[in-house]
């Protein structure tokens, strides 16, 4: 039932078990991720940064195999850099997402990568694109991913509203991920947040006491 | 007046002692033997016009188009050896289609021009092939921005506000320079482009010709298309009238 054959406890290959999400708002996007990297039951890194820059205003949230997603992100970042230089301007988020999808689909049988591409460009503003396991690409107003996301589908569907403000989006992400991290064994640590708009990227981290708390029994 | 290469013009892989690649220069000459094509950039689009010489009354009227669609938003007008030009058209179409397949978006003209220019340039490097004997004009109108480029057989690609290629390009350029390009609309430019073609057409050496026109801009909603028949006819009428007026001035 679980592709890794380990009953959802995580494979022995290093994996970013993960809870990730991204939300579009009026002027940009908010992206967030947990910070746990597991190798089987062992937490290889409890302070991972799963929010990876692709370009100045484009980031991706990585879930699945750490090796696969890092390798793809590096190649895509190189391609996007070249595109930015060739076209003389900020690269389009959609282009970065399409390049990601190209690799994820072509090598779908060899890869284990679930990626959310999010960023801001002058043409379309804030955009979130999700690329789940098989290499599908779709733009969404918000997207959740990773093993922890399964526990919060109800919560996000009930809580999401259109036209939220920047800080509302940050709250939406931090609350959702806190809930996911509490239920998913492969997610945990700190909540890393990045807010991307026309001015660039603002990074935040919610540590320990700052992480929202809900029913704990 | 022709300069003789004498030994340094046998292949594109050679420079001459004074730093010229004669094969490329000869290719440029081939373009000069072809009839004229012009492109005019307007406020709201681009107009392309070609003087299509008719060598036989038996030819089907609209066959052998000198203006082609590369993608729905990009048009190309050609001059020179038409079979060489055909290859350039196919390459451009292929590049545009591949871009769409990969990035799910229409190819930006700037990017396409670089790809086409690199391709044409590649044929100027080796002894095994000869350069393309064709120049092309490329036009698009995306996000309210008109763009016009010309790629010549050497692989040079430059952006233009107005451009002419083919045998009467010097005369055509002079006529185009008289226009207030920044202020013209496409509708006005149709008439002016037709006039340019009629003015530079050589009545003595080349008998009959057909005026082919296309445009891409607000009027065509960003799609590159042939100009509707009625507008071509009215542009031609304007052109013929201007010729008569200037003829009568030359009493």
GROMACS .gro file of C-alpha atoms in nm:
model
  468
    1UNK     CA    1   0.000   0.000   0.000
    2UNK     CA    2   0.286   0.234   0.067
    3UNK     CA    3   0.531   0.259  -0.225
    4UNK     CA    4   0.833   0.248   0.001
    5UNK     CA    5   0.725  -0.087   0.142
    6UNK     CA    6   0.782   0.042   0.492
    7UNK     CA    7   0.421   0.098   0.596
    8UNK     CA    8   0.454   0.473   0.574
    9UNK     CA    9   0.732   0.484   0.827
   10UNK     CA   10   0.964   0.628   0.566
   11UNK     CA   11   1.215   0.452   0.346
   12UNK     CA   12   1.573   0.388   0.437
   13UNK     CA   13   1.672   0.621   0.155
   14UNK     CA   14   1.696   0.975   0.279
   15UNK     CA   15   1.360   1.135   0.230
   16UNK     CA   16   1.207   1.471   0.304
   17UNK     CA   17   0.893   1.307   0.451
   18UNK     CA   18   0.749   1.648   0.474
   19UNK     CA   19   0.466   1.887   0.504
   20UNK     CA   20   0.484   2.169   0.249
   21UNK     CA   21   0.245   2.430   0.123
   22UNK     CA   22   0.218   2.748  -0.079
   23UNK     CA   23  -0.052   3.016  -0.107
   24UNK     CA   24  -0.103   3.296  -0.363
   25UNK     CA   25  -0.201   3.637  -0.235
   26UNK     CA   26  -0.261   3.965  -0.409
   27UNK     CA   27   0.098   4.081  -0.444
   28UNK     CA   28   0.293   3.754  -0.423
   29UNK     CA   29   0.309   3.414  -0.258
   30UNK     CA   30   0.370   3.266   0.087
   31UNK     CA   31   0.545   2.928   0.099
   32UNK     CA   32   0.610   2.713   0.403
   33UNK     CA   33   0.763   2.380   0.499
   34UNK     CA   34   0.855   2.171   0.800
   35UNK     CA   35   1.221   2.089   0.867
   36UNK     CA   36   1.247   1.713   0.916
   37UNK     CA   37   1.456   1.485   0.695
   38UNK     CA   38   1.431   1.116   0.775
   39UNK     CA   39   1.625   0.805   0.691
   40UNK     CA   40   1.395   0.529   0.806
   41UNK     CA   41   1.318   0.605   1.172
   42UNK     CA   42   1.627   0.825   1.209
   43UNK     CA   43   1.589   1.198   1.175
   44UNK     CA   44   1.889   1.281   0.962
   45UNK     CA   45   1.829   1.656   0.980
   46UNK     CA   46   1.583   1.826   1.217
   47UNK     CA   47   1.644   2.177   1.086
   48UNK     CA   48   1.631   2.119   0.708
   49UNK     CA   49   1.555   2.403   0.470
   50UNK     CA   50   1.313   2.259   0.216
   51UNK     CA   51   1.243   2.596   0.059
   52UNK     CA   52   1.494   2.610  -0.224
   53UNK     CA   53   1.562   2.918  -0.436
   54UNK     CA   54   1.535   2.870  -0.812
   55UNK     CA   55   1.579   3.236  -0.893
   56UNK     CA   56   1.547   3.573  -0.720
   57UNK     CA   57   1.170   3.559  -0.709
   58UNK     CA   58   1.103   3.189  -0.762
   59UNK     CA   59   1.126   2.919  -0.495
   60UNK     CA   60   1.031   2.556  -0.477
   61UNK     CA   61   0.910   2.339  -0.189
   62UNK     CA   62   1.059   1.990  -0.208
   63UNK     CA   63   0.905   1.664  -0.092
   64UNK     CA   64   0.997   1.302  -0.162
   65UNK     CA   65   1.352   1.187  -0.216
   66UNK     CA   66   1.597   1.451  -0.093
   67UNK     CA   67   1.855   1.347  -0.355
   68UNK     CA   68   1.609   1.354  -0.645
   69UNK     CA   69   1.458   1.689  -0.555
   70UNK     CA   70   1.792   1.854  -0.492
   71UNK     CA   71   1.933   1.729  -0.821
   72UNK     CA   72   1.632   1.847  -1.019
   73UNK     CA   73   1.621   2.182  -0.841
   74UNK     CA   74   1.988   2.244  -0.924
   75UNK     CA   75   1.935   2.169  -1.293
   76UNK     CA   76   1.620   2.379  -1.311
   77UNK     CA   77   1.791   2.670  -1.133
   78UNK     CA   78   2.069   2.662  -1.393
   79UNK     CA   79   1.819   2.656  -1.679
   80UNK     CA   80   1.614   2.938  -1.531
   81UNK     CA   81   1.924   3.151  -1.474
   82UNK     CA   82   2.018   3.110  -1.840
   83UNK     CA   83   1.667   3.197  -1.946
   84UNK     CA   84   1.667   3.511  -1.732
   85UNK     CA   85   1.992   3.623  -1.891
   86UNK     CA   86   1.880   3.538  -2.246
   87UNK     CA   87   1.546   3.710  -2.223
   88UNK     CA   88   1.681   4.003  -2.024
   89UNK     CA   89   1.439   4.020  -1.732
   90UNK     CA   90   1.290   3.825  -1.445
   91UNK     CA   91   1.205   3.470  -1.557
   92UNK     CA   92   0.841   3.368  -1.553
   93UNK     CA   93   0.727   3.139  -1.271
   94UNK     CA   94   0.536   2.934  -1.525
   95UNK     CA   95   0.852   2.872  -1.723
   96UNK     CA   96   1.036   2.742  -1.416
   97UNK     CA   97   0.738   2.521  -1.337
   98UNK     CA   98   0.729   2.386  -1.694
   99UNK     CA   99   1.100   2.305  -1.681
  100UNK     CA  100   1.047   2.120  -1.353
  101UNK     CA  101   0.756   1.932  -1.502
  102UNK     CA  102   0.962   1.838  -1.806
  103UNK     CA  103   1.210   1.649  -1.591
  104UNK     CA  104   0.957   1.510  -1.344
  105UNK     CA  105   0.746   1.367  -1.626
  106UNK     CA  106   1.026   1.237  -1.848
  107UNK     CA  107   1.195   1.055  -1.562
  108UNK     CA  108   0.881   0.970  -1.371
  109UNK     CA  109   0.973   0.603  -1.337
  110UNK     CA  110   1.305   0.681  -1.173
  111UNK     CA  111   1.215   0.974  -0.955
  112UNK     CA  112   1.031   1.025  -0.631
  113UNK     CA  113   0.967   1.399  -0.628
  114UNK     CA  114   0.665   1.605  -0.532
  115UNK     CA  115   0.737   1.971  -0.590
  116UNK     CA  116   0.553   2.297  -0.540
  117UNK     CA  117   0.692   2.585  -0.747
  118UNK     CA  118   0.592   2.931  -0.628
  119UNK     CA  119   0.705   3.284  -0.694
  120UNK     CA  120   0.638   3.627  -0.835
  121UNK     CA  121   0.696   3.768  -1.183
  122UNK     CA  122   0.607   4.106  -1.331
  123UNK     CA  123   0.367   3.956  -1.584
  124UNK     CA  124   0.132   3.744  -1.372
  125UNK     CA  125   0.215   3.841  -1.014
  126UNK     CA  126   0.213   3.569  -0.747
  127UNK     CA  127   0.164   3.214  -0.876
  128UNK     CA  128   0.165   2.864  -0.723
  129UNK     CA  129   0.219   2.556  -0.941
  130UNK     CA  130   0.206   2.204  -0.807
  131UNK     CA  131   0.386   1.907  -0.962
  132UNK     CA  132   0.291   1.584  -0.785
  133UNK     CA  133   0.450   1.244  -0.832
  134UNK     CA  134   0.369   1.153  -1.197
  135UNK     CA  135   0.474   1.488  -1.342
  136UNK     CA  136   0.139   1.662  -1.376
  137UNK     CA  137   0.147   2.041  -1.366
  138UNK     CA  138  -0.137   2.260  -1.246
  139UNK     CA  139  -0.165   2.613  -1.112
  140UNK     CA  140  -0.367   2.647  -0.790
  141UNK     CA  141  -0.456   2.937  -0.558
  142UNK     CA  142  -0.295   2.730  -0.282
  143UNK     CA  143  -0.136   2.388  -0.271
  144UNK     CA  144  -0.032   2.139  -0.004
  145UNK     CA  145   0.214   1.854  -0.044
  146UNK     CA  146   0.423   1.592   0.125
  147UNK     CA  147   0.327   1.303   0.350
  148UNK     CA  148   0.192   1.537   0.619
  149UNK     CA  149  -0.047   1.707   0.382
  150UNK     CA  150  -0.283   1.410   0.388
  151UNK     CA  151  -0.383   1.500   0.744
  152UNK     CA  152  -0.482   1.857   0.671
  153UNK     CA  153  -0.692   1.842   0.352
  154UNK     CA  154  -1.008   1.896   0.555
  155UNK     CA  155  -0.854   2.179   0.752
  156UNK     CA  156  -0.724   2.374   0.452
  157UNK     CA  157  -1.045   2.330   0.252
  158UNK     CA  158  -1.245   2.459   0.547
  159UNK     CA  159  -1.011   2.747   0.629
  160UNK     CA  160  -0.896   2.885   0.294
  161UNK     CA  161  -1.056   3.208   0.175
  162UNK     CA  162  -0.982   3.399  -0.144
  163UNK     CA  163  -0.814   3.741  -0.128
  164UNK     CA  164  -0.644   3.683   0.204
  165UNK     CA  165  -0.388   3.939   0.312
  166UNK     CA  166  -0.016   3.866   0.335
  167UNK     CA  167  -0.022   3.805   0.710
  168UNK     CA  168  -0.341   3.602   0.689
  169UNK     CA  169  -0.165   3.375   0.440
  170UNK     CA  170   0.129   3.336   0.679
  171UNK     CA  171  -0.114   3.241   0.959
  172UNK     CA  172  -0.296   3.001   0.729
  173UNK     CA  173   0.033   2.827   0.646
  174UNK     CA  174   0.170   2.814   0.998
  175UNK     CA  175  -0.156   2.680   1.146
  176UNK     CA  176  -0.195   2.417   0.874
  177UNK     CA  177   0.162   2.294   0.893
  178UNK     CA  178   0.156   2.285   1.272
  179UNK     CA  179  -0.142   2.049   1.255
  180UNK     CA  180   0.026   1.835   0.990
  181UNK     CA  181   0.353   1.816   1.179
  182UNK     CA  182   0.171   1.706   1.491
  183UNK     CA  183   0.014   1.405   1.319
  184UNK     CA  184   0.275   1.300   1.062
  185UNK     CA  185   0.576   1.115   1.197
  186UNK     CA  186   0.784   1.215   0.895
  187UNK     CA  187   0.722   1.586   0.954
  188UNK     CA  188   0.837   1.803   1.237
  189UNK     CA  189   1.100   2.041   1.365
  190UNK     CA  190   1.051   2.409   1.285
  191UNK     CA  191   0.821   2.582   1.039
  192UNK     CA  192   1.016   2.764   0.771
  193UNK     CA  193   0.831   3.038   0.585
  194UNK     CA  194   0.921   3.251   0.283
  195UNK     CA  195   0.719   3.541   0.146
  196UNK     CA  196   0.794   3.635  -0.216
  197UNK     CA  197   0.674   3.956  -0.376
  198UNK     CA  198   0.805   4.219  -0.613
  199UNK     CA  199   1.060   4.334  -0.357
  200UNK     CA  200   1.217   3.993  -0.315
  201UNK     CA  201   1.204   3.725  -0.048
  202UNK     CA  202   1.143   3.756   0.326
  203UNK     CA  203   1.245   3.446   0.524
  204UNK     CA  204   1.098   3.357   0.862
  205UNK     CA  205   1.119   3.061   1.093
  206UNK     CA  206   0.880   2.960   1.371
  207UNK     CA  207   1.072   2.782   1.641
  208UNK     CA  208   0.953   2.591   1.950
  209UNK     CA  209   0.709   2.810   2.142
  210UNK     CA  210   0.622   3.011   1.831
  211UNK     CA  211   0.466   2.712   1.656
  212UNK     CA  212   0.086   2.725   1.687
  213UNK     CA  213  -0.055   2.473   1.933
  214UNK     CA  214  -0.387   2.295   1.909
  215UNK     CA  215  -0.552   2.010   2.092
  216UNK     CA  216  -0.281   1.806   2.254
  217UNK     CA  217  -0.485   1.572   2.472
  218UNK     CA  218   3.113   4.614  -6.001
  219UNK     CA  219   3.208   4.287  -5.844
  220UNK     CA  220   3.509   4.210  -5.633
  221UNK     CA  221   3.682   3.889  -5.728
  222UNK     CA  222   3.762   3.655  -5.442
  223UNK     CA  223   4.034   3.471  -5.633
  224UNK     CA  224   4.099   3.166  -5.430
  225UNK     CA  225   3.956   3.282  -5.100
  226UNK     CA  226   3.597   3.241  -5.207
  227UNK     CA  227   3.582   2.870  -5.262
  228UNK     CA  228   3.427   2.784  -4.929
  229UNK     CA  229   3.267   2.949  -4.633
  230UNK     CA  230   3.541   2.803  -4.416
  231UNK     CA  231   3.793   3.055  -4.542
  232UNK     CA  232   3.870   3.415  -4.461
  233UNK     CA  233   4.024   3.640  -4.723
  234UNK     CA  234   4.339   3.833  -4.630
  235UNK     CA  235   4.131   4.147  -4.579
  236UNK     CA  236   3.903   3.971  -4.336
  237UNK     CA  237   3.601   3.889  -4.551
  238UNK     CA  238   3.410   3.567  -4.596
  239UNK     CA  239   3.328   3.584  -4.964
  240UNK     CA  240   3.075   3.304  -4.966
  241UNK     CA  241   2.861   3.499  -4.723
  242UNK     CA  242   2.892   3.811  -4.935
  243UNK     CA  243   2.789   3.615  -5.242
  244UNK     CA  244   2.489   3.486  -5.049
  245UNK     CA  245   2.393   3.846  -4.973
  246UNK     CA  246   2.413   3.913  -5.347
  247UNK     CA  247   2.166   3.631  -5.406
  248UNK     CA  248   1.917   3.811  -5.183
  249UNK     CA  249   1.967   4.127  -5.382
  250UNK     CA  250   1.852   3.948  -5.694
  251UNK     CA  251   1.513   3.879  -5.544
  252UNK     CA  252   1.217   4.113  -5.543
  253UNK     CA  253   1.159   4.346  -5.252
  254UNK     CA  254   0.999   4.280  -4.914
  255UNK     CA  255   0.939   4.546  -4.650
  256UNK     CA  256   0.836   4.551  -4.286
  257UNK     CA  257   0.700   4.854  -4.101
  258UNK     CA  258   0.660   4.876  -3.725
  259UNK     CA  259   0.357   5.081  -3.616
  260UNK     CA  260   0.213   5.189  -3.285
  261UNK     CA  261  -0.031   4.901  -3.281
  262UNK     CA  262   0.140   4.629  -3.482
  263UNK     CA  263   0.361   4.538  -3.777
  264UNK     CA  264   0.282   4.539  -4.149
  265UNK     CA  265   0.473   4.315  -4.392
  266UNK     CA  266   0.451   4.368  -4.767
  267UNK     CA  267   0.610   4.178  -5.054
  268UNK     CA  268   0.646   4.259  -5.424
  269UNK     CA  269   0.578   3.918  -5.572
  270UNK     CA  270   0.695   3.913  -5.931
  271UNK     CA  271   0.477   3.709  -6.166
  272UNK     CA  272   0.690   3.528  -6.419
  273UNK     CA  273   0.404   3.354  -6.595
  274UNK     CA  274   0.034   3.424  -6.651
  275UNK     CA  275  -0.029   3.057  -6.594
  276UNK     CA  276   0.073   3.072  -6.228
  277UNK     CA  277  -0.201   3.022  -5.973
  278UNK     CA  278  -0.258   3.356  -5.808
  279UNK     CA  279  -0.186   3.278  -5.446
  280UNK     CA  280   0.064   3.001  -5.475
  281UNK     CA  281   0.424   3.045  -5.371
  282UNK     CA  282   0.359   3.268  -5.075
  283UNK     CA  283   0.649   3.486  -4.971
  284UNK     CA  284   0.490   3.557  -4.632
  285UNK     CA  285   0.434   3.267  -4.394
  286UNK     CA  286   0.305   3.199  -4.046
  287UNK     CA  287   0.566   3.068  -3.809
  288UNK     CA  288   0.324   3.043  -3.520
  289UNK     CA  289  -0.012   3.202  -3.468
  290UNK     CA  290   0.154   3.516  -3.333
  291UNK     CA  291   0.464   3.536  -3.555
  292UNK     CA  292   0.492   3.605  -3.927
  293UNK     CA  293   0.788   3.581  -4.164
  294UNK     CA  294   0.847   3.750  -4.499
  295UNK     CA  295   1.134   3.619  -4.713
  296UNK     CA  296   1.360   3.736  -4.995
  297UNK     CA  297   1.633   3.557  -5.187
  298UNK     CA  298   1.654   3.199  -5.309
  299UNK     CA  299   1.303   3.087  -5.224
  300UNK     CA  300   1.399   2.726  -5.168
  301UNK     CA  301   1.664   2.829  -4.917
  302UNK     CA  302   1.403   3.054  -4.758
  303UNK     CA  303   1.168   2.758  -4.731
  304UNK     CA  304   1.423   2.580  -4.512
  305UNK     CA  305   1.453   2.882  -4.283
  306UNK     CA  306   1.074   2.893  -4.252
  307UNK     CA  307   1.066   2.526  -4.156
  308UNK     CA  308   1.339   2.571  -3.898
  309UNK     CA  309   1.159   2.865  -3.742
  310UNK     CA  310   0.832   2.670  -3.729
  311UNK     CA  311   1.007   2.376  -3.572
  312UNK     CA  312   1.169   2.592  -3.305
  313UNK     CA  313   0.842   2.766  -3.226
  314UNK     CA  314   0.657   2.435  -3.197
  315UNK     CA  315   0.924   2.280  -2.977
  316UNK     CA  316   0.916   2.581  -2.748
  317UNK     CA  317   0.541   2.547  -2.713
  318UNK     CA  318   0.571   2.176  -2.640
  319UNK     CA  319   0.833   2.231  -2.374
  320UNK     CA  320   0.711   2.544  -2.200
  321UNK     CA  321   0.337   2.548  -2.280
  322UNK     CA  322   0.371   2.907  -2.393
  323UNK     CA  323   0.411   3.089  -2.728
  324UNK     CA  324   0.775   3.152  -2.813
  325UNK     CA  325   0.896   3.508  -2.752
  326UNK     CA  326   1.010   3.656  -3.085
  327UNK     CA  327   1.343   3.763  -2.937
  328UNK     CA  328   1.423   3.406  -2.845
  329UNK     CA  329   1.308   3.267  -3.182
  330UNK     CA  330   1.517   3.520  -3.371
  331UNK     CA  331   1.827   3.413  -3.179
  332UNK     CA  332   1.761   3.049  -3.260
  333UNK     CA  333   1.702   3.116  -3.631
  334UNK     CA  334   2.003   3.346  -3.654
  335UNK     CA  335   2.227   3.086  -3.488
  336UNK     CA  336   2.104   2.824  -3.732
  337UNK     CA  337   2.169   3.043  -4.035
  338UNK     CA  338   2.508   3.139  -3.894
  339UNK     CA  339   2.605   2.775  -3.854
  340UNK     CA  340   2.587   2.734  -4.232
  341UNK     CA  341   2.853   3.002  -4.274
  342UNK     CA  342   3.119   2.808  -4.085
  343UNK     CA  343   3.191   2.497  -4.290
  344UNK     CA  344   3.319   2.402  -4.630
  345UNK     CA  345   3.074   2.116  -4.657
  346UNK     CA  346   2.768   2.343  -4.686
  347UNK     CA  347   2.688   2.677  -4.842
  348UNK     CA  348   2.524   2.970  -4.661
  349UNK     CA  349   2.152   3.032  -4.703
  350UNK     CA  350   2.079   3.265  -4.992
  351UNK     CA  351   1.784   3.423  -4.816
  352UNK     CA  352   1.703   3.706  -4.576
  353UNK     CA  353   1.394   3.698  -4.361
  354UNK     CA  354   1.180   3.951  -4.177
  355UNK     CA  355   1.016   3.833  -3.855
  356UNK     CA  356   0.729   4.014  -3.688
  357UNK     CA  357   0.512   3.975  -3.381
  358UNK     CA  358   0.284   4.179  -3.155
  359UNK     CA  359   0.265   4.048  -2.799
  360UNK     CA  360   0.156   4.231  -2.482
  361UNK     CA  361   0.097   4.545  -2.690
  362UNK     CA  362   0.457   4.547  -2.802
  363UNK     CA  363   0.531   4.527  -3.176
  364UNK     CA  364   0.864   4.367  -3.269
  365UNK     CA  365   1.032   4.346  -3.610
  366UNK     CA  366   1.359   4.165  -3.680
  367UNK     CA  367   1.563   4.085  -3.988
  368UNK     CA  368   1.797   3.786  -4.021
  369UNK     CA  369   2.038   3.790  -4.314
  370UNK     CA  370   2.254   3.511  -4.463
  371UNK     CA  371   2.547   3.592  -4.237
  372UNK     CA  372   2.336   3.512  -3.932
  373UNK     CA  373   2.317   3.872  -3.816
  374UNK     CA  374   1.986   3.954  -3.652
  375UNK     CA  375   1.884   4.307  -3.571
  376UNK     CA  376   1.564   4.469  -3.453
  377UNK     CA  377   1.413   4.737  -3.674
  378UNK     CA  378   1.145   5.003  -3.679
  379UNK     CA  379   1.135   4.971  -4.057
  380UNK     CA  380   1.323   4.735  -4.284
  381UNK     CA  381   1.354   4.636  -4.650
  382UNK     CA  382   1.522   4.339  -4.818
  383UNK     CA  383   1.565   4.243  -5.183
  384UNK     CA  384   1.664   4.424  -5.498
  385UNK     CA  385   1.512   4.764  -5.424
  386UNK     CA  386   1.593   4.774  -5.057
  387UNK     CA  387   1.795   5.097  -5.076
  388UNK     CA  388   1.511   5.282  -5.242
  389UNK     CA  389   1.257   5.124  -5.012
  390UNK     CA  390   1.459   5.219  -4.704
  391UNK     CA  391   1.467   5.579  -4.822
  392UNK     CA  392   1.090   5.579  -4.863
  393UNK     CA  393   1.036   5.418  -4.523
  394UNK     CA  394   1.263   5.670  -4.355
  395UNK     CA  395   1.029   5.944  -4.473
  396UNK     CA  396   0.749   5.796  -4.264
  397UNK     CA  397   0.676   5.898  -3.906
  398UNK     CA  398   0.700   5.542  -3.784
  399UNK     CA  399   0.627   5.606  -3.419
  400UNK     CA  400   0.292   5.763  -3.503
  401UNK     CA  401   0.154   5.538  -3.775
  402UNK     CA  402  -0.127   5.298  -3.709
  403UNK     CA  403  -0.142   4.968  -3.897
  404UNK     CA  404  -0.430   5.089  -4.113
  405UNK     CA  405  -0.225   5.388  -4.225
  406UNK     CA  406   0.086   5.177  -4.267
  407UNK     CA  407  -0.094   4.942  -4.507
  408UNK     CA  408  -0.130   5.228  -4.750
  409UNK     CA  409   0.226   5.346  -4.698
  410UNK     CA  410   0.373   4.998  -4.739
  411UNK     CA  411   0.180   4.947  -5.061
  412UNK     CA  412   0.306   5.284  -5.182
  413UNK     CA  413   0.666   5.190  -5.104
  414UNK     CA  414   0.636   4.870  -5.304
  415UNK     CA  415   0.477   5.048  -5.598
  416UNK     CA  416   0.735   5.326  -5.591
  417UNK     CA  417   1.037   5.096  -5.592
  418UNK     CA  418   0.895   4.849  -5.840
  419UNK     CA  419   1.092   4.860  -6.161
  420UNK     CA  420   0.840   4.885  -6.445
  421UNK     CA  421   1.104   4.835  -6.711
  422UNK     CA  422   1.289   4.529  -6.590
  423UNK     CA  423   1.006   4.348  -6.412
  424UNK     CA  424   0.666   4.350  -6.572
  425UNK     CA  425   0.376   4.235  -6.365
  426UNK     CA  426   0.373   4.182  -5.992
  427UNK     CA  427   0.132   4.099  -5.715
  428UNK     CA  428   0.129   4.286  -5.385
  429UNK     CA  429   0.113   4.051  -5.087
  430UNK     CA  430   0.051   4.199  -4.745
  431UNK     CA  431   0.016   4.066  -4.394
  432UNK     CA  432  -0.012   4.219  -4.053
  433UNK     CA  433  -0.001   4.134  -3.687
  434UNK     CA  434  -0.134   4.375  -3.427
  435UNK     CA  435  -0.443   4.508  -3.255
  436UNK     CA  436  -0.648   4.484  -3.575
  437UNK     CA  437  -0.575   4.114  -3.599
  438UNK     CA  438  -0.597   4.055  -3.222
  439UNK     CA  439  -0.231   3.962  -3.201
  440UNK     CA  440  -0.255   3.691  -3.467
  441UNK     CA  441  -0.041   3.711  -3.780
  442UNK     CA  442  -0.272   3.705  -4.083
  443UNK     CA  443  -0.305   3.807  -4.445
  444UNK     CA  444  -0.455   4.151  -4.474
  445UNK     CA  445  -0.821   4.125  -4.581
  446UNK     CA  446  -0.875   4.166  -4.960
  447UNK     CA  447  -1.068   4.493  -4.937
  448UNK     CA  448  -0.794   4.659  -4.734
  449UNK     CA  449  -0.525   4.540  -4.977
  450UNK     CA  450  -0.727   4.678  -5.266
  451UNK     CA  451  -0.775   5.016  -5.102
  452UNK     CA  452  -0.406   5.029  -5.012
  453UNK     CA  453  -0.317   4.952  -5.374
  454UNK     CA  454  -0.558   5.218  -5.495
  455UNK     CA  455  -0.387   5.470  -5.267
  456UNK     CA  456  -0.047   5.360  -5.392
  457UNK     CA  457  -0.144   5.388  -5.759
  458UNK     CA  458  -0.298   5.727  -5.697
  459UNK     CA  459   0.017   5.857  -5.524
  460UNK     CA  460   0.224   5.736  -5.819
  461UNK     CA  461   0.004   5.922  -6.063
  462UNK     CA  462   0.017   6.237  -5.857
  463UNK     CA  463   0.393   6.232  -5.836
  464UNK     CA  464   0.414   6.147  -6.207
  465UNK     CA  465   0.209   6.450  -6.296
  466UNK     CA  466   0.436   6.657  -6.071
  467UNK     CA  467   0.727   6.553  -6.285
  468UNK     CA  468   0.593   6.729  -6.589
   0.00000   0.00000   0.00000
